[in-house]
Structures are given as structure tokens and as C-alpha cells.
mmCIF file of C-alpha atoms and ligand atoms in Angstrom:
data_model
loop_
_atom_site.group_PDB
_atom_site.id
_atom_site.type_symbol
_atom_site.label_atom_id
_atom_site.label_comp_id
_atom_site.label_asym_id
_atom_site.label_seq_id
_atom_site.Cartn_x
_atom_site.Cartn_y
_atom_site.Cartn_z
ATOM 1 C CA UNK A 5 0.000 0.000 0.000
ATOM 2 C CA UNK A 6 1.123 3.510 -0.696
ATOM 3 C CA UNK A 7 2.256 5.930 2.015
ATOM 4 C CA UNK A 8 -0.910 8.069 2.030
ATOM 5 C CA UNK A 9 -3.067 4.955 2.464
ATOM 6 C CA UNK A 10 -0.927 3.549 5.283
ATOM 7 C CA UNK A 11 -1.031 6.917 7.053
ATOM 8 C CA UNK A 12 -4.808 6.538 7.293
ATOM 9 C CA UNK A 13 -5.130 2.771 7.830
ATOM 10 C CA UNK A 14 -1.976 1.190 9.325
ATOM 11 C CA UNK A 15 -2.626 0.009 12.881
ATOM 12 C CA UNK A 16 -6.132 1.456 12.681
ATOM 13 C CA UNK A 17 -8.548 -1.404 11.982
ATOM 14 C CA UNK A 18 -12.087 -0.882 13.261
ATOM 15 C CA UNK A 19 -12.308 -1.477 17.028
ATOM 16 C CA UNK A 20 -13.150 -5.197 17.486
ATOM 17 C CA UNK A 21 -15.416 -4.696 20.515
ATOM 18 C CA UNK A 22 -17.647 -1.919 19.102
ATOM 19 C CA UNK A 23 -16.869 -1.484 15.418
ATOM 20 C CA UNK A 24 -15.727 2.107 16.065
ATOM 21 C CA UNK A 25 -14.126 3.145 12.766
ATOM 22 C CA UNK A 26 -11.729 5.539 14.430
ATOM 23 C CA UNK A 27 -9.326 4.136 17.020
ATOM 24 C CA UNK A 28 -10.826 5.055 20.420
ATOM 25 C CA UNK A 29 -8.989 7.020 23.107
ATOM 26 C CA UNK A 30 -8.443 4.221 25.624
ATOM 27 C CA UNK A 31 -8.362 6.485 28.649
ATOM 28 C CA UNK A 32 -7.533 3.796 31.180
ATOM 29 C CA UNK A 33 -4.545 3.089 33.389
ATOM 30 C CA UNK A 34 -5.301 -0.564 34.006
ATOM 31 C CA UNK A 35 -7.026 -3.588 32.420
ATOM 32 C CA UNK A 36 -9.238 -6.266 33.972
ATOM 33 C CA UNK A 37 -7.605 -9.675 33.680
ATOM 34 C CA UNK A 38 -9.455 -12.978 33.264
ATOM 35 C CA UNK A 39 -7.279 -15.089 35.541
ATOM 36 C CA UNK A 40 -3.715 -15.364 36.744
ATOM 37 C CA UNK A 41 -1.458 -14.506 33.817
ATOM 38 C CA UNK A 42 -4.533 -14.500 31.564
ATOM 39 C CA UNK A 43 -5.190 -11.098 29.923
ATOM 40 C CA UNK A 44 -5.871 -9.535 26.532
ATOM 41 C CA UNK A 45 -2.292 -8.303 26.054
ATOM 42 C CA UNK A 46 -2.771 -5.198 28.196
ATOM 43 C CA UNK A 47 -2.000 -4.923 31.912
ATOM 44 C CA UNK A 48 -0.954 -1.367 32.710
ATOM 45 C CA UNK A 49 -0.841 1.706 30.425
ATOM 46 C CA UNK A 50 2.794 2.645 31.033
ATOM 47 C CA UNK A 51 3.642 -0.697 29.437
ATOM 48 C CA UNK A 52 0.952 -0.884 26.728
ATOM 49 C CA UNK A 53 -2.077 1.150 25.737
ATOM 50 C CA UNK A 54 -4.168 0.332 22.641
ATOM 51 C CA UNK A 55 -4.321 3.934 21.372
ATOM 52 C CA UNK A 56 -0.535 4.166 21.692
ATOM 53 C CA UNK A 57 -0.114 0.780 20.002
ATOM 54 C CA UNK A 58 -2.133 2.040 17.022
ATOM 55 C CA UNK A 59 0.146 5.082 16.770
ATOM 56 C CA UNK A 60 3.319 3.009 17.123
ATOM 57 C CA UNK A 61 2.157 0.595 14.423
ATOM 58 C CA UNK A 62 1.225 3.416 12.060
ATOM 59 C CA UNK A 63 4.494 5.340 12.514
ATOM 60 C CA UNK A 64 6.561 2.163 12.070
ATOM 61 C CA UNK A 65 4.730 1.526 8.819
ATOM 62 C CA UNK A 66 5.409 5.068 7.562
ATOM 63 C CA UNK A 67 9.161 4.739 8.214
ATOM 64 C CA UNK A 68 9.267 1.205 6.719
ATOM 65 C CA UNK A 69 10.314 -0.052 10.178
ATOM 66 C CA UNK A 70 9.397 -3.297 11.931
ATOM 67 C CA UNK A 71 9.019 -1.651 15.336
ATOM 68 C CA UNK A 72 7.723 1.642 16.696
ATOM 69 C CA UNK A 73 7.786 3.247 20.137
ATOM 70 C CA UNK A 74 5.936 6.445 21.036
ATOM 71 C CA UNK A 75 7.059 8.871 23.744
ATOM 72 C CA UNK A 76 5.794 11.909 25.613
ATOM 73 C CA UNK A 77 8.221 14.230 23.780
ATOM 74 C CA UNK A 78 10.891 14.189 21.129
ATOM 75 C CA UNK A 79 13.486 14.491 23.886
ATOM 76 C CA UNK A 80 12.025 11.446 25.681
ATOM 77 C CA UNK A 81 12.442 9.562 22.393
ATOM 78 C CA UNK A 82 16.028 10.813 22.149
ATOM 79 C CA UNK A 83 16.684 9.672 25.741
ATOM 80 C CA UNK A 84 15.412 6.194 24.913
ATOM 81 C CA UNK A 85 17.923 5.921 22.072
ATOM 82 C CA UNK A 86 20.723 7.272 24.273
ATOM 83 C CA UNK A 87 19.820 4.758 26.999
ATOM 84 C CA UNK A 88 21.651 2.041 25.059
ATOM 85 C CA UNK A 89 24.970 3.895 25.648
ATOM 86 C CA UNK A 90 27.383 2.975 28.451
ATOM 87 C CA UNK A 91 30.170 4.955 30.149
ATOM 88 C CA UNK A 92 33.333 4.959 28.056
ATOM 89 C CA UNK A 93 31.440 4.841 24.777
ATOM 90 C CA UNK A 94 31.695 7.517 22.123
ATOM 91 C CA UNK A 95 29.178 9.238 19.850
ATOM 92 C CA UNK A 96 29.832 11.237 16.683
ATOM 93 C CA UNK A 97 27.297 13.890 15.775
ATOM 94 C CA UNK A 98 26.873 16.503 13.095
ATOM 95 C CA UNK A 99 27.619 19.999 14.402
ATOM 96 C CA UNK A 100 24.307 21.605 13.321
ATOM 97 C CA UNK A 101 22.041 19.891 15.847
ATOM 98 C CA UNK A 102 18.749 20.644 17.536
ATOM 99 C CA UNK A 103 19.704 22.663 20.645
ATOM 100 C CA UNK A 104 17.994 20.280 23.072
ATOM 101 C CA UNK A 105 19.857 17.324 21.598
ATOM 102 C CA UNK A 106 23.169 19.127 22.068
ATOM 103 C CA UNK A 107 22.121 19.952 25.637
ATOM 104 C CA UNK A 108 21.303 16.365 26.624
ATOM 105 C CA UNK A 109 24.564 15.173 25.033
ATOM 106 C CA UNK A 110 26.699 17.737 26.864
ATOM 107 C CA UNK A 111 24.850 18.223 30.147
ATOM 108 C CA UNK A 112 23.380 14.791 30.837
ATOM 109 C CA UNK A 113 25.330 12.123 28.944
ATOM 110 C CA UNK A 114 28.840 13.620 29.064
ATOM 111 C CA UNK A 115 28.819 13.858 32.890
ATOM 112 C CA UNK A 116 27.791 10.180 32.906
ATOM 113 C CA UNK A 117 30.963 9.253 30.995
ATOM 114 C CA UNK A 118 29.857 9.214 27.353
ATOM 115 C CA UNK A 119 32.126 11.153 24.981
ATOM 116 C CA UNK A 120 30.917 13.216 22.017
ATOM 117 C CA UNK A 121 32.687 14.495 18.921
ATOM 118 C CA UNK A 122 31.034 17.016 16.585
ATOM 119 C CA UNK A 123 31.984 17.054 12.934
ATOM 120 C CA UNK A 124 30.887 19.342 10.082
ATOM 121 C CA UNK A 125 27.436 17.867 9.447
ATOM 122 C CA UNK A 126 27.738 17.320 5.695
ATOM 123 C CA UNK A 127 31.329 16.017 5.650
ATOM 124 C CA UNK A 128 31.232 12.202 5.240
ATOM 125 C CA UNK A 129 35.025 11.875 5.538
ATOM 126 C CA UNK A 130 34.940 13.734 8.869
ATOM 127 C CA UNK A 131 32.629 11.080 10.381
ATOM 128 C CA UNK A 132 35.011 8.344 9.230
ATOM 129 C CA UNK A 133 38.025 10.251 10.593
ATOM 130 C CA UNK A 134 36.368 10.713 14.005
ATOM 131 C CA UNK A 135 35.631 6.989 14.472
ATOM 132 C CA UNK A 136 37.376 5.252 17.370
ATOM 133 C CA UNK A 137 37.273 1.693 18.685
ATOM 134 C CA UNK A 138 34.792 2.822 21.379
ATOM 135 C CA UNK A 139 32.477 4.664 18.948
ATOM 136 C CA UNK A 140 29.006 3.188 19.419
ATOM 137 C CA UNK A 141 26.705 5.609 17.639
ATOM 138 C CA UNK A 142 26.484 8.293 14.968
ATOM 139 C CA UNK A 143 23.738 10.883 15.385
ATOM 140 C CA UNK A 144 22.513 12.661 12.272
ATOM 141 C CA UNK A 145 19.955 15.326 11.554
ATOM 142 C CA UNK A 146 19.155 16.053 7.927
ATOM 143 C CA UNK A 147 18.182 18.620 6.813
ATOM 144 C CA UNK A 148 20.019 20.255 9.680
ATOM 145 C CA UNK A 149 18.582 22.803 12.046
ATOM 146 C CA UNK A 150 18.570 25.709 11.401
ATOM 147 C CA UNK A 151 20.912 25.925 8.397
ATOM 148 C CA UNK A 152 19.188 23.224 6.326
ATOM 149 C CA UNK A 153 22.295 21.569 4.987
ATOM 150 C CA UNK A 154 22.101 17.883 4.135
ATOM 151 C CA UNK A 155 23.916 14.790 5.288
ATOM 152 C CA UNK A 156 24.330 11.879 2.873
ATOM 153 C CA UNK A 157 22.717 9.201 5.051
ATOM 154 C CA UNK A 158 23.731 6.271 2.859
ATOM 155 C CA UNK A 159 27.369 7.367 2.656
ATOM 156 C CA UNK A 160 27.673 7.823 6.443
ATOM 157 C CA UNK A 161 25.830 4.544 7.129
ATOM 158 C CA UNK A 162 28.189 2.640 4.815
ATOM 159 C CA UNK A 163 31.220 3.987 6.714
ATOM 160 C CA UNK A 164 29.603 3.293 10.098
ATOM 161 C CA UNK A 165 28.571 -0.271 9.298
ATOM 162 C CA UNK A 166 32.129 -1.236 8.367
ATOM 163 C CA UNK A 167 32.809 -0.796 12.110
ATOM 164 C CA UNK A 168 29.492 -1.975 13.543
ATOM 165 C CA UNK A 169 28.457 1.544 14.590
ATOM 166 C CA UNK A 170 24.733 2.305 15.000
ATOM 167 C CA UNK A 171 23.405 5.159 12.845
ATOM 168 C CA UNK A 172 20.555 7.236 14.254
ATOM 169 C CA UNK A 173 18.721 9.829 12.170
ATOM 170 C CA UNK A 174 16.493 12.465 13.708
ATOM 171 C CA UNK A 175 13.972 12.686 10.842
ATOM 172 C CA UNK A 176 11.844 15.457 12.382
ATOM 173 C CA UNK A 177 12.568 18.112 9.742
ATOM 174 C CA UNK A 178 11.843 15.937 6.717
ATOM 175 C CA UNK A 179 9.076 13.628 8.002
ATOM 176 C CA UNK A 180 8.829 10.112 6.558
ATOM 177 C CA UNK A 181 6.822 11.473 3.648
ATOM 178 C CA UNK A 182 9.949 13.177 2.308
ATOM 179 C CA UNK A 183 12.747 10.938 3.598
ATOM 180 C CA UNK A 184 13.063 7.343 4.832
ATOM 181 C CA UNK A 185 16.394 6.970 6.635
ATOM 182 C CA UNK A 186 16.016 3.229 7.297
ATOM 183 C CA UNK A 187 15.749 2.629 3.541
ATOM 184 C CA UNK A 188 18.988 4.610 3.182
ATOM 185 C CA UNK A 189 20.841 2.380 5.657
ATOM 186 C CA UNK A 190 20.201 4.030 9.041
ATOM 187 C CA UNK A 191 19.460 1.748 12.015
ATOM 188 C CA UNK A 192 17.172 3.977 14.076
ATOM 189 C CA UNK A 193 14.911 6.935 13.290
ATOM 190 C CA UNK A 194 13.738 9.406 15.920
ATOM 191 C CA UNK A 195 11.006 12.023 15.669
ATOM 192 C CA UNK A 196 9.636 14.890 17.562
ATOM 193 C CA UNK A 197 6.018 14.122 16.628
ATOM 194 C CA UNK A 198 5.316 17.606 18.011
ATOM 195 C CA UNK A 199 6.282 18.855 14.545
ATOM 196 C CA UNK A 200 5.139 17.596 11.113
ATOM 197 C CA UNK A 201 3.750 14.224 12.213
ATOM 198 C CA UNK A 202 1.119 15.774 14.457
ATOM 199 C CA UNK A 203 1.165 18.911 12.354
ATOM 200 C CA UNK A 204 -1.272 21.058 14.331
ATOM 201 C CA UNK A 205 0.905 22.518 17.110
ATOM 202 C CA UNK A 206 -1.245 21.054 19.874
ATOM 203 C CA UNK A 207 0.812 18.105 21.173
ATOM 204 C CA UNK A 208 4.294 17.434 22.535
ATOM 205 C CA UNK A 209 5.362 13.934 21.502
ATOM 206 C CA UNK A 210 8.129 11.742 20.152
ATOM 207 C CA UNK A 211 8.782 8.425 18.480
ATOM 208 C CA UNK A 212 11.554 5.927 17.753
ATOM 209 C CA UNK A 213 11.376 3.542 14.804
ATOM 210 C CA UNK A 214 13.725 0.676 13.986
ATOM 211 C CA UNK A 215 13.906 -2.726 12.352
ATOM 212 C CA UNK A 216 16.723 -3.864 14.669
ATOM 213 C CA UNK A 217 15.214 -6.400 17.067
ATOM 214 C CA UNK A 218 17.862 -6.024 19.773
ATOM 215 C CA UNK A 219 17.843 -2.220 19.796
ATOM 216 C CA UNK A 220 14.059 -2.306 19.846
ATOM 217 C CA UNK A 221 14.021 -4.615 22.891
ATOM 218 C CA UNK A 222 16.464 -2.357 24.765
ATOM 219 C CA UNK A 223 14.509 0.814 23.973
ATOM 220 C CA UNK A 224 11.166 -0.844 24.708
ATOM 221 C CA UNK A 225 12.573 -1.895 28.078
ATOM 222 C CA UNK A 226 13.668 1.698 28.708
ATOM 223 C CA UNK A 227 10.274 3.099 27.617
ATOM 224 C CA UNK A 228 8.551 1.025 30.287
ATOM 225 C CA UNK A 229 11.306 1.436 32.881
ATOM 226 C CA UNK A 230 11.643 5.241 32.590
ATOM 227 C CA UNK A 231 7.987 5.814 31.764
ATOM 228 C CA UNK A 232 8.103 8.762 29.347
ATOM 229 C CA UNK A 233 5.018 7.569 27.475
ATOM 230 C CA UNK A 234 2.403 9.731 25.706
ATOM 231 C CA UNK A 235 -1.132 9.920 27.096
ATOM 232 C CA UNK A 236 -3.904 8.107 25.219
ATOM 233 C CA UNK A 237 -5.333 11.483 24.142
ATOM 234 C CA UNK A 238 -1.985 12.745 22.833
ATOM 235 C CA UNK A 239 -1.444 9.428 21.021
ATOM 236 C CA UNK A 240 -4.859 9.861 19.414
ATOM 237 C CA UNK A 241 -4.138 13.447 18.364
ATOM 238 C CA UNK A 242 -0.889 12.438 16.652
ATOM 239 C CA UNK A 243 -2.651 9.504 14.988
ATOM 240 C CA UNK A 244 -5.257 11.919 13.668
ATOM 241 C CA UNK A 245 -2.606 14.378 12.507
ATOM 242 C CA UNK A 246 -0.703 11.711 10.615
ATOM 243 C CA UNK A 247 -3.739 10.926 8.455
ATOM 244 C CA UNK A 248 -3.189 14.178 6.525
ATOM 245 C CA UNK A 249 0.624 14.058 6.509
ATOM 246 C CA UNK A 250 0.923 13.393 2.770
ATOM 247 C CA UNK A 251 -1.307 16.280 1.647
ATOM 248 C CA UNK A 252 0.160 18.627 4.245
ATOM 249 C CA UNK A 253 3.748 17.904 3.244
ATOM 250 C CA UNK A 254 3.007 18.478 -0.431
ATOM 251 C CA UNK A 255 1.585 21.911 0.401
ATOM 252 C CA UNK A 256 4.412 22.761 2.846
ATOM 253 C CA UNK A 257 6.936 22.000 0.075
ATOM 254 C CA UNK A 258 5.088 24.049 -2.531
ATOM 255 C CA UNK A 259 4.685 27.064 -0.231
ATOM 256 C CA UNK A 260 8.264 26.902 1.076
ATOM 257 C CA UNK A 261 9.627 26.917 -2.474
ATOM 258 C CA UNK A 262 7.562 30.039 -3.268
ATOM 259 C CA UNK A 263 8.773 31.756 -0.075
ATOM 260 C CA UNK A 264 12.426 30.799 -0.713
ATOM 261 C CA UNK A 265 12.226 32.194 -4.248
ATOM 262 C CA UNK A 266 10.658 35.416 -3.017
ATOM 263 C CA UNK A 267 13.298 35.923 -0.312
ATOM 264 C CA UNK A 268 16.157 35.120 -2.716
ATOM 265 C CA UNK A 269 15.352 38.179 -4.774
ATOM 266 C CA UNK A 270 14.990 40.631 -1.883
ATOM 267 C CA UNK A 271 17.680 43.297 -1.278
ATOM 268 C CA UNK A 272 17.390 43.031 2.539
ATOM 269 C CA UNK A 273 18.133 39.297 2.427
ATOM 270 C CA UNK A 274 21.766 38.209 2.359
ATOM 271 C CA UNK A 275 21.449 34.414 2.134
ATOM 272 C CA UNK A 276 18.534 32.003 1.776
ATOM 273 C CA UNK A 277 18.962 28.447 3.026
ATOM 274 C CA UNK A 278 16.547 26.084 1.248
ATOM 275 C CA UNK A 279 17.582 22.763 -0.317
ATOM 276 C CA UNK A 280 15.050 23.246 -3.106
ATOM 277 C CA UNK A 281 16.965 26.189 -4.555
ATOM 278 C CA UNK A 282 19.347 25.222 -7.362
ATOM 279 C CA UNK A 283 21.907 27.498 -5.671
ATOM 280 C CA UNK A 284 21.839 25.412 -2.437
ATOM 281 C CA UNK A 285 25.119 23.474 -2.089
ATOM 282 C CA UNK A 286 23.239 20.239 -1.305
ATOM 283 C CA UNK A 287 20.527 20.622 -3.930
ATOM 284 C CA UNK A 288 21.632 17.549 -5.857
ATOM 285 C CA UNK A 289 21.794 15.366 -2.731
ATOM 286 C CA UNK A 290 18.350 16.637 -1.733
ATOM 287 C CA UNK A 291 16.970 15.514 -5.084
ATOM 288 C CA UNK A 292 18.480 12.075 -4.565
ATOM 289 C CA UNK A 293 17.702 11.565 -0.888
ATOM 290 C CA UNK A 294 14.381 13.333 -0.405
ATOM 291 C CA UNK A 295 11.015 13.177 -2.158
ATOM 292 C CA UNK A 296 10.600 16.949 -1.745
ATOM 293 C CA UNK A 297 12.501 19.805 -0.150
ATOM 294 C CA UNK A 298 10.442 20.389 2.975
ATOM 295 C CA UNK A 299 8.678 23.290 4.620
ATOM 296 C CA UNK A 300 11.601 24.945 6.420
ATOM 297 C CA UNK A 301 13.342 28.012 5.021
ATOM 298 C CA UNK A 302 16.079 29.928 6.840
ATOM 299 C CA UNK A 303 17.509 33.268 5.815
ATOM 300 C CA UNK A 304 20.091 35.771 7.000
ATOM 301 C CA UNK A 305 19.369 39.478 6.956
ATOM 302 C CA UNK A 306 21.484 42.024 5.208
ATOM 303 C CA UNK A 307 21.468 44.208 8.312
ATOM 304 C CA UNK A 308 21.545 44.196 12.085
ATOM 305 C CA UNK A 309 19.843 42.385 14.944
ATOM 306 C CA UNK A 310 17.708 45.517 15.339
ATOM 307 C CA UNK A 311 16.450 45.108 11.749
ATOM 308 C CA UNK A 312 15.512 41.529 12.568
ATOM 309 C CA UNK A 313 13.553 42.781 15.579
ATOM 310 C CA UNK A 314 11.713 45.370 13.448
ATOM 311 C CA UNK A 315 10.877 42.646 10.933
ATOM 312 C CA UNK A 316 9.451 40.156 13.431
ATOM 313 C CA UNK A 317 7.402 42.864 15.181
ATOM 314 C CA UNK A 318 5.697 43.697 11.880
ATOM 315 C CA UNK A 319 4.799 40.130 10.863
ATOM 316 C CA UNK A 320 1.047 39.513 10.919
ATOM 317 C CA UNK A 321 0.578 35.936 9.728
ATOM 318 C CA UNK A 322 3.903 34.374 10.712
ATOM 319 C CA UNK A 323 3.901 34.015 14.500
ATOM 320 C CA UNK A 324 7.175 34.628 16.318
ATOM 321 C CA UNK A 325 7.405 31.274 18.069
ATOM 322 C CA UNK A 326 9.562 28.227 18.670
ATOM 323 C CA UNK A 327 8.640 24.916 17.080
ATOM 324 C CA UNK A 328 7.769 24.048 13.493
ATOM 325 C CA UNK A 329 5.800 21.713 11.302
ATOM 326 C CA UNK A 330 2.289 22.954 12.048
ATOM 327 C CA UNK A 331 -0.287 24.053 9.493
ATOM 328 C CA UNK A 332 0.280 27.671 10.553
ATOM 329 C CA UNK A 333 3.415 29.594 9.629
ATOM 330 C CA UNK A 334 5.969 30.387 12.315
ATOM 331 C CA UNK A 335 9.101 32.494 12.433
ATOM 332 C CA UNK A 336 11.914 31.734 14.874
ATOM 333 C CA UNK A 337 15.116 33.542 15.818
ATOM 334 C CA UNK A 338 17.394 30.561 16.557
ATOM 335 C CA UNK A 339 20.123 32.581 18.319
ATOM 336 C CA UNK A 340 17.759 33.750 21.076
ATOM 337 C CA UNK A 341 15.160 30.964 20.968
ATOM 338 C CA UNK A 342 15.769 27.352 19.903
ATOM 339 C CA UNK A 343 19.571 27.589 20.010
ATOM 340 C CA UNK A 344 19.817 29.829 23.084
ATOM 341 C CA UNK A 345 21.333 26.979 25.103
ATOM 342 C CA UNK A 346 24.389 26.808 22.791
ATOM 343 C CA UNK A 347 27.199 29.169 23.928
ATOM 344 C CA UNK A 348 27.296 32.337 21.732
ATOM 345 C CA UNK A 349 30.795 31.696 20.416
ATOM 346 C CA UNK A 350 29.990 28.095 19.468
ATOM 347 C CA UNK A 351 26.765 29.286 17.838
ATOM 348 C CA UNK A 352 28.386 31.987 15.697
ATOM 349 C CA UNK A 353 31.081 29.512 14.648
ATOM 350 C CA UNK A 354 28.323 27.260 13.304
ATOM 351 C CA UNK A 355 26.698 30.087 11.332
ATOM 352 C CA UNK A 356 23.734 30.557 13.669
ATOM 353 C CA UNK A 357 24.216 34.319 13.750
ATOM 354 C CA UNK A 358 22.128 37.064 15.329
ATOM 355 C CA UNK A 359 20.605 37.962 11.951
ATOM 356 C CA UNK A 360 19.455 34.455 11.036
ATOM 357 C CA UNK A 361 15.724 33.687 10.977
ATOM 358 C CA UNK A 362 14.083 30.313 10.458
ATOM 359 C CA UNK A 363 10.640 30.042 8.906
ATOM 360 C CA UNK A 364 8.314 27.102 9.283
ATOM 361 C CA UNK A 365 6.209 27.735 6.211
ATOM 362 C CA UNK A 366 2.642 26.630 6.850
ATOM 363 C CA UNK A 367 -0.106 25.614 4.476
ATOM 364 C CA UNK A 368 -1.927 28.948 4.293
ATOM 365 C CA UNK A 369 -2.243 30.555 0.856
ATOM 366 C CA UNK A 370 1.302 31.181 -0.446
ATOM 367 C CA UNK A 371 0.430 34.637 -1.820
ATOM 368 C CA UNK A 372 -0.772 35.727 1.621
ATOM 369 C CA UNK A 373 2.439 34.444 3.230
ATOM 370 C CA UNK A 374 4.627 36.267 0.724
ATOM 371 C CA UNK A 375 2.616 39.483 1.146
ATOM 372 C CA UNK A 376 3.163 39.246 4.910
ATOM 373 C CA UNK A 377 6.937 38.832 4.544
ATOM 374 C CA UNK A 378 6.996 41.611 1.957
ATOM 375 C CA UNK A 379 5.240 44.163 4.167
ATOM 376 C CA UNK A 380 7.430 43.260 7.184
ATOM 377 C CA UNK A 381 10.575 43.697 5.061
ATOM 378 C CA UNK A 382 9.174 46.996 3.796
ATOM 379 C CA UNK A 383 8.854 48.177 7.389
ATOM 380 C CA UNK A 384 12.597 47.591 7.853
ATOM 381 C CA UNK A 385 13.366 49.522 4.657
ATOM 382 C CA UNK A 386 11.075 52.346 5.832
ATOM 383 C CA UNK A 387 12.908 52.520 9.141
ATOM 384 C CA UNK A 388 16.251 52.721 7.326
ATOM 385 C CA UNK A 389 14.916 55.503 5.083
ATOM 386 C CA UNK A 390 13.612 57.452 8.098
ATOM 387 C CA UNK A 391 16.949 57.077 9.902
ATOM 388 C CA UNK A 392 18.938 58.250 6.892
ATOM 389 C CA UNK A 393 16.706 61.309 6.386
ATOM 390 C CA UNK A 394 17.197 62.103 10.108
ATOM 391 C CA UNK A 395 20.963 61.923 9.542
ATOM 392 C CA UNK A 396 20.683 64.170 6.514
ATOM 393 C CA UNK A 397 18.698 66.729 8.496
ATOM 394 C CA UNK A 398 21.234 66.603 11.301
ATOM 395 C CA UNK A 399 24.033 66.980 8.724
ATOM 396 C CA UNK A 400 22.286 69.957 7.103
ATOM 397 C CA UNK A 401 21.795 71.573 10.527
ATOM 398 C CA UNK A 402 25.481 71.150 11.370
ATOM 399 C CA UNK A 403 26.510 72.521 7.977
ATOM 400 C CA UNK A 404 24.333 75.626 8.441
ATOM 401 C CA UNK A 405 25.997 76.509 11.683
HETATM 402 C C1 PLP B 528 11.647 19.749 18.454
HETATM 403 C C2 PLP B 528 12.761 18.852 18.092
HETATM 404 C C3 PLP B 528 13.236 17.890 18.990
HETATM 405 C C4 PLP B 528 12.702 17.759 20.405
HETATM 406 O O1 PLP B 528 11.367 17.415 20.418
HETATM 407 P P1 PLP B 528 10.336 17.795 21.602
HETATM 408 O O2 PLP B 528 9.078 17.202 21.130
HETATM 409 O O3 PLP B 528 10.317 19.291 21.698
HETATM 410 O O4 PLP B 528 10.867 17.190 22.852
HETATM 411 C C5 PLP B 528 14.259 17.061 18.568
HETATM 412 N N1 PLP B 528 14.787 17.177 17.345
HETATM 413 C C6 PLP B 528 14.362 18.102 16.459
HETATM 414 C C7 PLP B 528 14.997 18.170 15.110
HETATM 415 C C8 PLP B 528 13.336 18.972 16.795
HETATM 416 O O5 PLP B 528 12.934 19.893 15.930
#
């Protein structure tokens, strides 16, 4: 069955006890058992819940995985993957990571004796060069956040598998509609379902998908042991969101391309980061590795942090907010918001400057979105014009004296 069909049907047969077409919200903590050791596969909802099982089955199907695990947040999903690490082991990660991922690596795992090396995200040779006998895992994000460069998943996986290293891909930015890391050789996929999978900015959630039986057993054990599971209602919301993933992603891609093209031609914009642009350094890899270029567009201002502030204050449709992947458009200033936990020097070194903005382009009408960006940019130009006429007046006054 095709992706769009599985998104609506996988794991979601009619409820056997009532015929309910839509998977019910099984809002229960416990399950009545028939006799000692005799139950219907459910005992306690931290361990199993039927609404969560439906979600896990559906997400596994969408990533072409054998197994799925759902969590109460993307970071809880990340923790489950990291739980397989032991002191003395080593992880290699791309250097353009989600801020929270960097934080858990450095502030939680490093103090527990796990070592991390960051390499330029797109540089396959750098991953190979950083490998050590104790390297257990490679952590990739592609497209990267917020600079939207790409990592060649297959090339890194080939290098890693020569040494038995596990490759994890955080597939949040692409969604399985646009990219299937397991098909490209990765061992584990993680998601913040908060983003495109749920798609409506009303849930915090996460997921881990894999076809590796042993890794699955370890992470399933951790899910039950640590308990970071999603509620039945949140599981149901994500399951509902996923039904429209295919149509949403197509529209996100179309709108983002329009926005990227508009920004590319604007005099107040220095650089546009969007893999769909022919000028993007990873455009060719994006065409090979992804089924579309995604809904995220970043751009750097030709100007100051103050100009960026003027711009965001004048936006009407784009909300200044963290997060991404919802039907509504958002604008984020990574340096002060999502990437605020990365030290300033480290941040600047990675290109996450004070004048960088990241757009999550929603599925509103593209013309309306472009008009909004256009009028907010015009407000910056107007402020510049006013300031320069002030300077002229002041200059004229001085000259007259
Ligand atoms: C948001 C996000 C996370 C963390 O997910 P939460 O649901 O906020 O815990 C991890 N990785 C990426 C790429 C994200 O965008």
C-alpha cells in the first residue's frame, strides 16, 4: 500500500469490541484480567495502551520499520535511544544539531561518561576520521537545524557499518513522507512528533522507529522502565494528525519553495537556506535523498539584529514562536530561541548568527504568506529611510551653523 493509504489505515482497523471506525482514546490506566497470567495483552498503560499501540504501528509503517515506540516528547524519544549507551562509549554527531539534543549530550550524557565528537554535518570523511574503537553511535539530523544543509545518510551509514556503529537519524525536519532513513541504511529513526507528524501545534510527543530487534528490545525496556510515554489522548491526536501528513507535506513544500524564491530576490536578504533552490550546495543530494525539499526556510538578513527585531514585530501571519511543522506559519530567531542553550561563540562559529531567521512555512495561501513577509521587510526599509533622512537633516543643521 502507498504511504498516504498507510497513514490513514496502518494500525487502525475498526475497534473489534464496538466497530468504532476511528481508534478510540483508551483512557484507562489498568485492564481487567481474566485469571492469573490470563489477559488480553494489556495490563498497565505505562507498558501498553491500545491507542498508543495504534500510533506506534502506524508510525513504524510510515518509516518502513518493523518496530515503533511512542514517547511523551521528542526528547524522551532521544533519551530512549541514548539509553543504550554505556560509560566509556563515544558518539559522533553533526555539528548543526537541535539545541535540546546538544544539551542532553553535553549536560546529561557527558557527565555520565559518554564522549561526544562534533563534525561538520555534511562532511562524510569527517565522520570516518572521528571513528574510534569505542564509537558506538552516529547521530545525524538532515536537513540540519537551522541551516538546512544535508547529510548523505547512505554514505555515512556505509562507513559506520564497516565498524558496527549504529546510525541514528532524527527525521523530524523531513518527516517520513519526504525521507526514509532506514531505507537509506540508518538503524534507528527518531522524531519529535510535536512537529510535522502531528502537524497542528497542539501536542508534545516523540517516536523511535527501527527494524533492529535487539535495539528495539532495549529501547522498549527503557520506555517502560523510565515511563516517558504519551497519554492516550496525545497518542490519538498524533494519529489523527498523521492521516493528513501526505497532503500537508506536499503543500508545505510548494509554499516553502515560493517563499524561498521570493526571499532570494529581496535586497534586505543576504542568504537564503533552502535545499530546493538550485543554488543550495546540497541541492543535488536533496533531489536524490528526499522526495521533496520540505517546509523549512532559513535566511540571514542584510542588516543588524535591530532590523531583525523590526521585521518580526511587523509580521502579521507568521507568528514569532519556537517549534515548526504545524499548518500555521511560524518564524523563529534561533540565536535567542531554539539555540539559546548553545554558547554564543559556538553558535556563531556554526553560522547561527544574530541575523538568522528560520521560517516554518505553513499551508496557508502562499500569496498571503509572501505578502506578509513583503510588508514586514518593507517596514525595515522604511525605518532605514527614516533614519537616513534624520541623519541628513542633522548633517544639514550642522553645515548651516
Ligand atoms: C523539536 C525537536 C526535537 C525535540 O522534540 P520535543 O518534542 O520538543 O521534545 C528534537 N529534534 C528536532 C529536530 C526537533 O525539531
